[in-house]
Amino acid sequence: MQIFVFIPFNTSNPMQTFIHDIIIQNPIGNLYRKNHVLILLKTSEGNLVLGQKQGFYPEGISRMFGWGIDEGEEPIRAAKREILEETQIDLPMENFTPLCKVITQATTLEWDMTMNTYIYSALIDAEHIRPSDDVDGISTLDKESFKEMVSTMYNLSGTYETEKFCFDWGDWGKIYGYIHEKTYECFYK
């Protein structure tokens, strides 16, 4: 079920909010952190720039830049910090445009969890990106390629397992497929 509400993000620009109720098997690490920021970077040519993480994401999957919001940190400041950490580009805060907020309400075998994801877009010169932090490469996608990647996210299968944690890619796809789908809708409306 989708509920559309407007929650003031800041006094000058309200952010459209989407509620996403899902059922997944096991909690995925990101759900333990309540607040996240993701940034969809775009080039002046209209292409979208996403981060890669070799050996982690399944083939054909990249992600928007960003991660957790620190305690007491404003989402827009987290967006600026994450872009600096992951691309080595120091963008001014006025370059970030709020797109939407997705509230993921996940029922798991352990307990119910809620994750708030604030999503921005920003114009960037992809030639100057130097991947760092937990990003080791970039993907440049056009509108249709991004849409195809979202479809792929929804259809992921298999598991990812390390000594520290294990999750189902299908569950990951339920969370991030929806987040990327809403980003696409808000970005291209």
PDB file of C-alpha atoms in Angstrom, residues 97-178:
ATOM      1  CA  THR A  97      17.825  19.150  -4.500  1.00  0.00           C
ATOM      2  CA  PRO A  98      15.451  17.210  -2.209  1.00  0.00           C
ATOM      3  CA  LEU A  99      13.592  14.522  -4.166  1.00  0.00           C
ATOM      4  CA  CYS A 100      11.632  12.476  -1.625  1.00  0.00           C
ATOM      5  CA  LYS A 101      11.696  10.515   1.600  1.00  0.00           C
ATOM      6  CA  VAL A 102      10.993   6.780   1.810  1.00  0.00           C
ATOM      7  CA  ILE A 103       9.972   5.274   5.129  1.00  0.00           C
ATOM      8  CA  THR A 104      10.618   1.524   5.044  1.00  0.00           C
ATOM      9  CA  GLN A 105       8.584  -0.392   7.616  1.00  0.00           C
ATOM     10  CA  ALA A 106       9.949  -3.926   7.581  1.00  0.00           C
ATOM     11  CA  THR A 107       8.458  -6.874   9.404  1.00  0.00           C
ATOM     12  CA  THR A 108      11.187  -9.475   9.952  1.00  0.00           C
ATOM     13  CA  LEU A 109      11.457 -12.792  11.775  1.00  0.00           C
ATOM     14  CA  GLU A 110      13.163 -10.941  14.663  1.00  0.00           C
ATOM     15  CA  TRP A 111      11.084  -7.756  15.025  1.00  0.00           C
ATOM     16  CA  ASP A 112       9.599  -4.806  13.186  1.00  0.00           C
ATOM     17  CA  MET A 113      12.062  -2.179  11.981  1.00  0.00           C
ATOM     18  CA  THR A 114      11.726   1.295  10.464  1.00  0.00           C
ATOM     19  CA  MET A 115      14.261   3.070   8.263  1.00  0.00           C
ATOM     20  CA  ASN A 116      13.937   6.672   7.003  1.00  0.00           C
ATOM     21  CA  THR A 117      15.730   7.394   3.734  1.00  0.00           C
ATOM     22  CA  TYR A 118      16.104  11.014   2.587  1.00  0.00           C
ATOM     23  CA  ILE A 119      16.842  11.254  -1.123  1.00  0.00           C
ATOM     24  CA  TYR A 120      18.497  14.120  -2.989  1.00  0.00           C
ATOM     25  CA  SER A 121      19.813  14.771  -6.464  1.00  0.00           C
ATOM     26  CA  ALA A 122      22.865  16.833  -7.364  1.00  0.00           C
ATOM     27  CA  LEU A 123      24.635  17.861 -10.553  1.00  0.00           C
ATOM     28  CA  ILE A 124      28.217  16.607 -10.763  1.00  0.00           C
ATOM     29  CA  ASP A 125      31.115  16.400 -13.197  1.00  0.00           C
ATOM     30  CA  ALA A 126      31.655  12.620 -13.347  1.00  0.00           C
ATOM     31  CA  GLU A 127      35.177  13.026 -14.732  1.00  0.00           C
ATOM     32  CA  HIS A 128      36.337  14.397 -11.374  1.00  0.00           C
ATOM     33  CA  ILE A 129      34.910  11.605  -9.204  1.00  0.00           C
ATOM     34  CA  ARG A 130      37.534   9.660  -7.288  1.00  0.00           C
ATOM     35  CA  PRO A 131      35.681   6.718  -5.703  1.00  0.00           C
ATOM     36  CA  SER A 132      36.577   6.192  -2.068  1.00  0.00           C
ATOM     37  CA  ASP A 133      35.173   5.051   1.272  1.00  0.00           C
ATOM     38  CA  ASP A 134      32.941   2.050   0.475  1.00  0.00           C
ATOM     39  CA  VAL A 135      32.624   2.885  -3.249  1.00  0.00           C
ATOM     40  CA  ASP A 136      35.258   1.479  -5.598  1.00  0.00           C
ATOM     41  CA  GLY A 137      33.843   2.432  -8.998  1.00  0.00           C
ATOM     42  CA  ILE A 138      31.081   4.329 -10.761  1.00  0.00           C
ATOM     43  CA  SER A 139      28.360   3.487 -13.266  1.00  0.00           C
ATOM     44  CA  THR A 140      26.914   6.037 -15.647  1.00  0.00           C
ATOM     45  CA  LEU A 141      23.382   5.155 -16.706  1.00  0.00           C
ATOM     46  CA  ASP A 142      20.805   6.752 -18.938  1.00  0.00           C
ATOM     47  CA  LYS A 143      17.128   6.932 -17.956  1.00  0.00           C
ATOM     48  CA  GLU A 144      16.196   3.530 -19.414  1.00  0.00           C
ATOM     49  CA  SER A 145      19.245   1.744 -17.983  1.00  0.00           C
ATOM     50  CA  PHE A 146      18.388   3.057 -14.521  1.00  0.00           C
ATOM     51  CA  LYS A 147      14.807   1.814 -14.897  1.00  0.00           C
ATOM     52  CA  GLU A 148      16.096  -1.623 -15.992  1.00  0.00           C
ATOM     53  CA  MET A 149      18.403  -1.753 -12.980  1.00  0.00           C
ATOM     54  CA  VAL A 150      15.441  -1.089 -10.666  1.00  0.00           C
ATOM     55  CA  SER A 151      13.613  -4.012 -12.267  1.00  0.00           C
ATOM     56  CA  THR A 152      16.686  -6.183 -11.712  1.00  0.00           C
ATOM     57  CA  MET A 153      16.750  -5.166  -8.037  1.00  0.00           C
ATOM     58  CA  TYR A 154      13.207  -6.448  -7.558  1.00  0.00           C
ATOM     59  CA  ASN A 155      14.181  -9.806  -9.080  1.00  0.00           C
ATOM     60  CA  LEU A 156      17.390 -10.553  -7.180  1.00  0.00           C
ATOM     61  CA  SER A 157      17.894 -13.995  -5.679  1.00  0.00           C
ATOM     62  CA  GLY A 158      20.481 -15.799  -3.616  1.00  0.00           C
ATOM     63  CA  THR A 159      22.191 -14.859  -0.390  1.00  0.00           C
ATOM     64  CA  TYR A 160      25.142 -12.793   0.734  1.00  0.00           C
ATOM     65  CA  GLU A 161      27.004 -14.275   3.651  1.00  0.00           C
ATOM     66  CA  THR A 162      30.082 -13.348   5.657  1.00  0.00           C
ATOM     67  CA  GLU A 163      31.244 -14.293   9.136  1.00  0.00           C
ATOM     68  CA  LYS A 164      29.424 -11.231  10.507  1.00  0.00           C
ATOM     69  CA  PHE A 165      26.073 -11.340   8.718  1.00  0.00           C
ATOM     70  CA  CYS A 166      23.862 -12.996   6.140  1.00  0.00           C
ATOM     71  CA  PHE A 167      20.958 -11.637   4.122  1.00  0.00           C
ATOM     72  CA  ASP A 168      18.757 -12.609   1.211  1.00  0.00           C
ATOM     73  CA  TRP A 169      19.260 -10.579  -1.981  1.00  0.00           C
ATOM     74  CA  GLY A 170      15.504 -10.801  -2.618  1.00  0.00           C
ATOM     75  CA  ASP A 171      14.895  -8.991   0.687  1.00  0.00           C
ATOM     76  CA  TRP A 172      17.551  -6.400  -0.190  1.00  0.00           C
ATOM     77  CA  GLY A 173      15.824  -5.912  -3.556  1.00  0.00           C
ATOM     78  CA  LYS A 174      12.442  -5.353  -1.868  1.00  0.00           C
ATOM     79  CA  ILE A 175      13.960  -2.493   0.116  1.00  0.00           C
ATOM     80  CA  TYR A 176      16.242  -0.847  -2.433  1.00  0.00           C
ATOM     81  CA  GLY A 177      14.200  -1.607  -5.550  1.00  0.00           C
ATOM     82  CA  TYR A 178      11.373   0.423  -4.052  1.00  0.00           C
TER      83      TYR A 178
END
